[in-house]
Coordinates of C-alpha atoms and ligand atoms in Angstrom, one line a residue:
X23 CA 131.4 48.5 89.9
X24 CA 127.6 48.5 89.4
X25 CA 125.6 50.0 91.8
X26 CA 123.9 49.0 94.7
X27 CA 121.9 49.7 97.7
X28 CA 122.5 51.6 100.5
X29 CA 121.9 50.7 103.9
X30 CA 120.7 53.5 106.0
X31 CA 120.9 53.0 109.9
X32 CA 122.3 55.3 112.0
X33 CA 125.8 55.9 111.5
X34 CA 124.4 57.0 107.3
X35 CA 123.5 60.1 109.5
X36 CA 120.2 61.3 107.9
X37 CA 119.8 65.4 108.1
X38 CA 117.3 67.5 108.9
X39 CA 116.1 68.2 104.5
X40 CA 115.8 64.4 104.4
X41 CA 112.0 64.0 104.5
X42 CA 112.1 66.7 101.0
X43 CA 115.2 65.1 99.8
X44 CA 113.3 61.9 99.5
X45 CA 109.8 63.2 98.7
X46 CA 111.7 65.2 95.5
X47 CA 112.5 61.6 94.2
X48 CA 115.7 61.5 95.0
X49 CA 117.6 58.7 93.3
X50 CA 121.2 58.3 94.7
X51 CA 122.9 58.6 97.9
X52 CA 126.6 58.7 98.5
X53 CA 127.8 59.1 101.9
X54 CA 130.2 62.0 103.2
X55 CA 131.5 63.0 106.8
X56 CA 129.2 60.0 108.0
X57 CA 126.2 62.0 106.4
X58 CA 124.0 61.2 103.4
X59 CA 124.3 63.7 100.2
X60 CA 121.9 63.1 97.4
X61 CA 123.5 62.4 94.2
X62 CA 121.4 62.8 91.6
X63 CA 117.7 63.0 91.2
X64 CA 116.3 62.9 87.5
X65 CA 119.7 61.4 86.2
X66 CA 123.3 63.5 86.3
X67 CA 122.5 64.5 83.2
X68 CA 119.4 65.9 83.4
X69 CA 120.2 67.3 86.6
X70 CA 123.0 68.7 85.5
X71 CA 121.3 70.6 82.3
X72 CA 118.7 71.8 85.2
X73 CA 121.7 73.5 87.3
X74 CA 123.3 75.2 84.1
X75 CA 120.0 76.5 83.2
X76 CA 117.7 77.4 86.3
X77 CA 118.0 76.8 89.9
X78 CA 118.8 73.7 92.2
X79 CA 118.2 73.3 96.4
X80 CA 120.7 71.4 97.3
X81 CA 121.1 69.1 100.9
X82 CA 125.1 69.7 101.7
X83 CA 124.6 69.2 105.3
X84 CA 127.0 66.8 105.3
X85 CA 129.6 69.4 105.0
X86 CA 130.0 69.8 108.5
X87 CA 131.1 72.5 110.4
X88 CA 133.4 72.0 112.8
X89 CA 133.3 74.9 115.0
X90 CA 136.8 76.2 117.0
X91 CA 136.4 78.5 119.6
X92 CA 138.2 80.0 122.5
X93 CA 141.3 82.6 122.5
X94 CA 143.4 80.5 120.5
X95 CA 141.1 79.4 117.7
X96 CA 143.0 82.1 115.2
X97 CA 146.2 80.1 116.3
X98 CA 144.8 76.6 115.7
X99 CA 143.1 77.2 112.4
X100 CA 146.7 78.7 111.1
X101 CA 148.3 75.6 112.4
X102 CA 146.4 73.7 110.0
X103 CA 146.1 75.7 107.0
X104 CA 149.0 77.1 104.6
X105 CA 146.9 79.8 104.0
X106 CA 147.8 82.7 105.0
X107 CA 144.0 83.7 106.8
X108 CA 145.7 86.9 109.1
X109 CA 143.9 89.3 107.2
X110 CA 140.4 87.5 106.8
X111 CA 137.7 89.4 108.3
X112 CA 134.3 88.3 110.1
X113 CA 131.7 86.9 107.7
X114 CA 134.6 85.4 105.2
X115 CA 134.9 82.2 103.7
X116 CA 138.3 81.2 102.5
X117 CA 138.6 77.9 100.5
X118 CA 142.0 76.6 101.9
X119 CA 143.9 72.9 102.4
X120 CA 144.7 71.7 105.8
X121 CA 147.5 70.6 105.6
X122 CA 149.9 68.3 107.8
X123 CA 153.3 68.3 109.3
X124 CA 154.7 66.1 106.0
X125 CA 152.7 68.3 103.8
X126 CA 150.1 66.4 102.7
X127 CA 146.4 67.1 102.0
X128 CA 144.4 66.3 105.5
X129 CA 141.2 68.4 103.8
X130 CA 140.3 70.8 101.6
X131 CA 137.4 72.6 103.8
X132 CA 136.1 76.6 103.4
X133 CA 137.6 78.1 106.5
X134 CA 134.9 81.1 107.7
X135 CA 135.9 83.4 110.3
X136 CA 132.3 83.4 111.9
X137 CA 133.3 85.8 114.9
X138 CA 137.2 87.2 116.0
X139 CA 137.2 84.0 118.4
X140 CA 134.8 81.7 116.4
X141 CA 135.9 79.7 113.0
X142 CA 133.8 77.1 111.3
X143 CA 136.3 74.4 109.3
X144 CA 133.5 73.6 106.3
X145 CA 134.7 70.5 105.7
X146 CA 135.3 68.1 102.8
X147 CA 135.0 64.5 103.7
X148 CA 137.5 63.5 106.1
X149 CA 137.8 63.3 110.0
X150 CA 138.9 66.6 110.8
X151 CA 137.7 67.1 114.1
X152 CA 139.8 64.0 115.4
X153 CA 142.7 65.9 114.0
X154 CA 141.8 69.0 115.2
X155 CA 141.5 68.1 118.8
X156 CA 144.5 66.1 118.8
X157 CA 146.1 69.1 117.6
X158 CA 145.0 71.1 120.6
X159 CA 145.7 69.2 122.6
X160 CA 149.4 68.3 121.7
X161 CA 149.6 71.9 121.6
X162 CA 148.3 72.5 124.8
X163 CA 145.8 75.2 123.0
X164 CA 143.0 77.2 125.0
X165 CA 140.1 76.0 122.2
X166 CA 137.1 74.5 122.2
X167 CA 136.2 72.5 119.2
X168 CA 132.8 70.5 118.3
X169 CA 130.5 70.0 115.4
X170 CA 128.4 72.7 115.1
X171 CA 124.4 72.2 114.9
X172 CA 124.1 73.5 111.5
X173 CA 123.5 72.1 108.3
X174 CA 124.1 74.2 104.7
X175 CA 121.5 74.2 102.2
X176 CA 122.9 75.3 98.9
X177 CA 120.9 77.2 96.2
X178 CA 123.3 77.2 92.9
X179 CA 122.3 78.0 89.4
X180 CA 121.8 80.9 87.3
X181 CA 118.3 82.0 88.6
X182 CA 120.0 81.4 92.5
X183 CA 120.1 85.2 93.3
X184 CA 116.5 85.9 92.7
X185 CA 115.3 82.9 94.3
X186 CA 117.4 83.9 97.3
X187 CA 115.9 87.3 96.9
X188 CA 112.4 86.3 97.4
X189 CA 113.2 84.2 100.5
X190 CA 115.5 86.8 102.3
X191 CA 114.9 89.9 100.9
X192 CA 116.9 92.2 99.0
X193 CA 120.4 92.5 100.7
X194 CA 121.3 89.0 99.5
X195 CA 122.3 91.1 96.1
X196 CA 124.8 92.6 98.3
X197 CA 126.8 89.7 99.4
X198 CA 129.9 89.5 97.0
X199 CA 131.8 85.9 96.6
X200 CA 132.7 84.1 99.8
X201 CA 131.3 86.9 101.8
X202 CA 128.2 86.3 103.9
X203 CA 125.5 88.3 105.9
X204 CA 123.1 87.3 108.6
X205 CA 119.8 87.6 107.2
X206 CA 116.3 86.5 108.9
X207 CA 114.3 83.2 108.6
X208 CA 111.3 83.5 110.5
X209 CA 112.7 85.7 112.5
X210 CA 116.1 83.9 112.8
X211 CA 119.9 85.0 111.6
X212 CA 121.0 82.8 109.3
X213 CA 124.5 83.1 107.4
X214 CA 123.8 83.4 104.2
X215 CA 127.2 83.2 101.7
X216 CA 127.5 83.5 98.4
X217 CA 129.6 80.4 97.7
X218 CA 128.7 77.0 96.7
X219 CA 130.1 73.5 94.4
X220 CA 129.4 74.6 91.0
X221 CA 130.4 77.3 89.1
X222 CA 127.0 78.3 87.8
X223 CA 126.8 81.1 91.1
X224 CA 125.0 80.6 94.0
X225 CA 124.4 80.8 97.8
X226 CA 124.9 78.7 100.7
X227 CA 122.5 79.4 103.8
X228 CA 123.8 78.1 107.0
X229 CA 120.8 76.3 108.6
X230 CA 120.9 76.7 112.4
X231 CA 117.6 75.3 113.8
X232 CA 116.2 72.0 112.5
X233 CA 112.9 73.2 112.8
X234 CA 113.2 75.4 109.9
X235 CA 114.4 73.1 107.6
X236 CA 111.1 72.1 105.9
X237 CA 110.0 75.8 106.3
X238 CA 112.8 76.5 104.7
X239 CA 112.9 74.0 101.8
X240 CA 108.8 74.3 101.4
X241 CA 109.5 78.1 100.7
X242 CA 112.4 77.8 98.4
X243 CA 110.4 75.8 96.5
X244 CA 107.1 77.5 96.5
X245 CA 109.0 80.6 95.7
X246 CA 110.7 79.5 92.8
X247 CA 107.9 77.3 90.9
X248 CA 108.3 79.8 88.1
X249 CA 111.9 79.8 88.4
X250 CA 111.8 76.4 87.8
X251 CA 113.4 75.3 90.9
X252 CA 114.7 71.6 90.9
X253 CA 116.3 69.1 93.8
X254 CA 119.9 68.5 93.3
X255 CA 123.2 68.1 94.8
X256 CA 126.8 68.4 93.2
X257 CA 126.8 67.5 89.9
X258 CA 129.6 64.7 88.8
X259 CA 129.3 66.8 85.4
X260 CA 129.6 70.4 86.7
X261 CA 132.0 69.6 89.1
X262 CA 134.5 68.1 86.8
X263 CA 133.7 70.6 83.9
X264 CA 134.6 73.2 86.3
X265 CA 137.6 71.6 88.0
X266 CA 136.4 71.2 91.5
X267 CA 138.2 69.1 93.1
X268 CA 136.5 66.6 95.1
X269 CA 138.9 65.1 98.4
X270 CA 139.1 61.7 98.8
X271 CA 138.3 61.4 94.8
X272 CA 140.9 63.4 93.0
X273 CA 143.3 63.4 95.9
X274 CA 144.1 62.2 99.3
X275 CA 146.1 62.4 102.5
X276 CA 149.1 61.0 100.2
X277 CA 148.9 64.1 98.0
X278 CA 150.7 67.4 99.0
X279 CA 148.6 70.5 97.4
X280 CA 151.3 71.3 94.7
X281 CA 150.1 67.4 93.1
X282 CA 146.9 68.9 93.3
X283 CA 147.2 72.3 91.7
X284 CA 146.3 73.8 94.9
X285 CA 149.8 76.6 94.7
X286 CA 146.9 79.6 95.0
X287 CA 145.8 78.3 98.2
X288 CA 149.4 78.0 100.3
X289 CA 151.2 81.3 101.0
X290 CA 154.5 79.8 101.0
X291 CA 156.5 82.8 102.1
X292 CA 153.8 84.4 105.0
X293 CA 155.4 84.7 108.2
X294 CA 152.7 82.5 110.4
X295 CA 152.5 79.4 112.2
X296 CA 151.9 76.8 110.1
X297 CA 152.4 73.2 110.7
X298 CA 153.0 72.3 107.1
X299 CA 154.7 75.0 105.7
X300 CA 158.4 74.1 106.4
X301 CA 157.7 70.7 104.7
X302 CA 155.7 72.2 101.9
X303 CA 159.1 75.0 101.4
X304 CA 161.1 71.4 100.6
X305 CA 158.5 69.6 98.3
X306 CA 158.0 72.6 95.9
X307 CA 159.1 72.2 92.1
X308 CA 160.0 68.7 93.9
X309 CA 156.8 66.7 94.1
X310 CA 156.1 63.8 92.0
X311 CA 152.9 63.6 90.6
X312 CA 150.6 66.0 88.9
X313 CA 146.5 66.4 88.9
X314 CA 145.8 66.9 85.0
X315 CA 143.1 66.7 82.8
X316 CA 143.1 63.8 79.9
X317 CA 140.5 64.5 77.4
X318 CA 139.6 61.8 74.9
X319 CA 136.9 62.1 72.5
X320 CA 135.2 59.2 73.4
X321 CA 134.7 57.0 76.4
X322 CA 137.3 54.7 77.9
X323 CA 137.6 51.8 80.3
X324 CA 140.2 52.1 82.4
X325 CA 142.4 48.8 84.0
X326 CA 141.7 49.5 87.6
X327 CA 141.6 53.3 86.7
X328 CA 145.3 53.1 85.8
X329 CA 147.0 54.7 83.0
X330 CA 149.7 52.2 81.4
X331 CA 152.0 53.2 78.8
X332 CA 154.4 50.4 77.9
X333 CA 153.5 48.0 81.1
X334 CA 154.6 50.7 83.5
X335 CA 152.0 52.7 85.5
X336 CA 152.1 56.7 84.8
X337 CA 149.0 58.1 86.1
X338 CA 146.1 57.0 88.3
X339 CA 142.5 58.1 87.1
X340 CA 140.8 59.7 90.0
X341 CA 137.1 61.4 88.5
X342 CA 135.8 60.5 84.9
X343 CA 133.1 62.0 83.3
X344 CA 131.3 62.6 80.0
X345 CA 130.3 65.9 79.1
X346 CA 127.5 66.3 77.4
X347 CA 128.1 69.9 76.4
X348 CA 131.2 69.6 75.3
X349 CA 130.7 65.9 73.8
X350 CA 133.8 64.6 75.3
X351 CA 135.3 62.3 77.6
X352 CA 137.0 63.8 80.4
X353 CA 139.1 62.5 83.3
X354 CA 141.2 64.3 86.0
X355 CA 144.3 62.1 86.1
X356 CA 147.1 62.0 88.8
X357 CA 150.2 61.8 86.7
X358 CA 153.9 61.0 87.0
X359 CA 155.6 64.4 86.4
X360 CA 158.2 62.6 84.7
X361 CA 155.5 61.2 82.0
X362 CA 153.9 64.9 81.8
X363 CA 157.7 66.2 81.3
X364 CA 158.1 64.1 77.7
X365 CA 154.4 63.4 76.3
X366 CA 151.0 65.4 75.4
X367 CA 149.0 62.6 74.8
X368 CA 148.6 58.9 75.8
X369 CA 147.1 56.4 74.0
X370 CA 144.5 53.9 76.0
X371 CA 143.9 50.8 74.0
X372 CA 143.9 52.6 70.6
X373 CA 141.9 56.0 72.2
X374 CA 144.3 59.2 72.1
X375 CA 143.8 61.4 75.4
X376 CA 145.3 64.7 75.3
X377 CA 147.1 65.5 78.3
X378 CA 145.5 69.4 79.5
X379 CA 146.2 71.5 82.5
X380 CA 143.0 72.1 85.1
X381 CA 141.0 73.6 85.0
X382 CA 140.0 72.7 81.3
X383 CA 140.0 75.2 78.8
X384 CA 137.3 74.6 76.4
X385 CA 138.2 76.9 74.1
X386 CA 141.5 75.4 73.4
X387 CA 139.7 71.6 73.8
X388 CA 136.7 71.4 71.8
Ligands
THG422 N1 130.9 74.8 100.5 C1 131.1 74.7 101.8 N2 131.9 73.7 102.3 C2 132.4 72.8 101.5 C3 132.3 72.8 100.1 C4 131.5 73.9 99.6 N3 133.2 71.8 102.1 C5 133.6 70.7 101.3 C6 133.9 71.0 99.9 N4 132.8 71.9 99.3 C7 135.2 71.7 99.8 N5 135.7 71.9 98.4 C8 135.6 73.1 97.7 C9 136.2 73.2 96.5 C10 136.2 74.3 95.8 C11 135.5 75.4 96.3 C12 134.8 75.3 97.5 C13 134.9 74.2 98.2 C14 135.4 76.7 95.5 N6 136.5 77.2 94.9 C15 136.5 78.4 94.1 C16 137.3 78.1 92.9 O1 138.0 77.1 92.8 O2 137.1 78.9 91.9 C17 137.0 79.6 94.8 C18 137.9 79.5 95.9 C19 138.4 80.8 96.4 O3 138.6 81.8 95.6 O4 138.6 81.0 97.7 O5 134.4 77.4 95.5 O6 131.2 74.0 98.4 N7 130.6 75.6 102.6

């Protein structure tokens, strides 16, 4: 489908970066928990180059944070996680499904244990609040739960850590992976993780007062001129490269997290209170389908992004990209386990894919 315009009114939320989002020349909008999130700015291939290379500010706002509090916050955010998140301490992210009572994938949000009796749900693009409070309340759970006022700016790219440096000082080389510290903007506390959609390093500061945000962005870039510092957002390219999964693209509320190669994420014998965990004790070795990777060497069309082998339907072709670096085509695929079980490859109109586990392994590809 070609692109069109986007109309913005109000329920595109705009964000508090928008004025430097736009001013940057941004060039593509998707929308994402009701929120706009830049695409791509140059083009995703430029952009992309830029984010390997440099640095890139990123406007992720729209991963919302949806704030539990109250006594039995703990509780509700191991209701809805497989995770096992007991032994998570204060200023931890913990990248973990949400999962419901069938098993299925609800979300796939960072989970941060801001304070013993305060979590933030980082969320990927689906209602979880809705679900959340229905939770509680079916539950009859002593919580609060809202979205919080706070909108993440991410810095990501190779030259990230000094450019975070210069803006909060030097205890930001401190911070190890999905840890975070309260550092000062203008005299504020701001969490500052280091975490982020790429995997090209990074940091993720947690915005709290909209009247920073231009401060905030005007510094980052002012700082980093030398540094080369670029507007971006997450990178179709990266992303895929990297095999992040993106909810809502390479799986859904129809997918349990064993389709989706999600196993390191569900503590499956933890003795906690999770919703989904008898369900998920069932479906294991038993699912269906498969999240794989299908790497042709050139570009293919896809019949309404289905893979056909013989009339019948075997996968369903949820991201596709082409890689630049690696000067091939690749797709994340949700497969029939039963196909994966008897072939390596399939052949689209005449173009051999090989069938590869995720995340790719370049080494073994190219
Ligand atoms: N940062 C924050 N919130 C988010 C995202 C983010 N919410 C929505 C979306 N992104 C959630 N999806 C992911 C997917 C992967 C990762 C983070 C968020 C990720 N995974 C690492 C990996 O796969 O190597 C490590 C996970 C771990 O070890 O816990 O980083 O980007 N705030």
């Amino acid at each position: 489908m070609a692109d069109k315009f986007l109309s913005i009114s109000r329920r595109t939320r705009q964000t508090p970066f928008t004025p430097r989002v736009e001013s940057a020349g941004v060039q593509g909008y998707t929308v994402y928990n009701h929120m706009l999130l830049p695409t791509f700015f140059e083009s995703s291939e430029a952009d992309y180059w830029s984010l390997c290379e440099d640095v890139q500010v990123w406007d992720v706002s729209c991963e919302r944070q949806i704030e539990v509090s109250g006594p039995d916050s703990e509780r509700l955010i191991q209701l809805m996680t497989p995770r096992d998140i007991s032994k998570a301490v204060v200023g931890q992210g913990l990248y973990a499904p949400l999962c419901d009572e069938n098993g299925n994938v609800v979300n796939d949000p960072v989970l941060i244990k801001f304070a013993p009796d305060n979590w933030w749900i980082s969320i990927a693009d689906s209602d979880v609040r809705l679900w959340a409070r229905g939770l509680a309340f079916g539950f009859g759970l002593d919580v609060e739960i809202r979205e919080a006022a706070v909108w993440p700016l991410a810095v990501q790219g190779p030259k990230a850590q000094e450019l975070v440096t210069r803006v909060f000082g030097d205890e930001v080389s401190g911070i190890e992976f999905f840890r975070s510290k309260m550092l000062e903007f203008h005299g504020k506390p701001m969490m500052v993780m280091r975490s982020g959609y790429s995997k090209q390093g990074g940091f993720e500061i947690y915005l709290n007062d909209p009247e920073l945000a231009l401060p905030l962005w005007d510094d980052l870039f002012a700082k980093g001129a030398d540094l080369r510092v670029r507007a971006g957002g997450p990178n179709l390219i990266e992303r895929i490269e990297s095999g992040l999964l993106s909810y809502g693209n390479d799986m859904n509320f129809t997918h349990n997290p064993f389709e989706c190669g999600l196993d390191a994420f569900i503590d499956l014998d933890a003795d906690i209170e999770s919703m989904s965990l008898p369900a998920l004790r069932t479906i294991k070795g038993k699912h269906l389908h498969q999240l794989v990777g299908i790497v042709f060497d050139e570009a293919v069309e896809f019949d309404d992004f289905k893979i056909e082998v013989n009339g019948k339907v075997v996968g369903d072709v949820r991201s596709q990209v082409w890689s630049p670096r690696y000067r091939r085509f690749l797709t994340m695929v949700m497969m029939k386990r039963e196909f994966l079980s008897a072939n390596t490859n399939v052949n689209i109109n005449g173009k051999l894919g090989k069938i590869v586990d995720l995340p790719f392994d370049f080494d073994a590809i190219v």
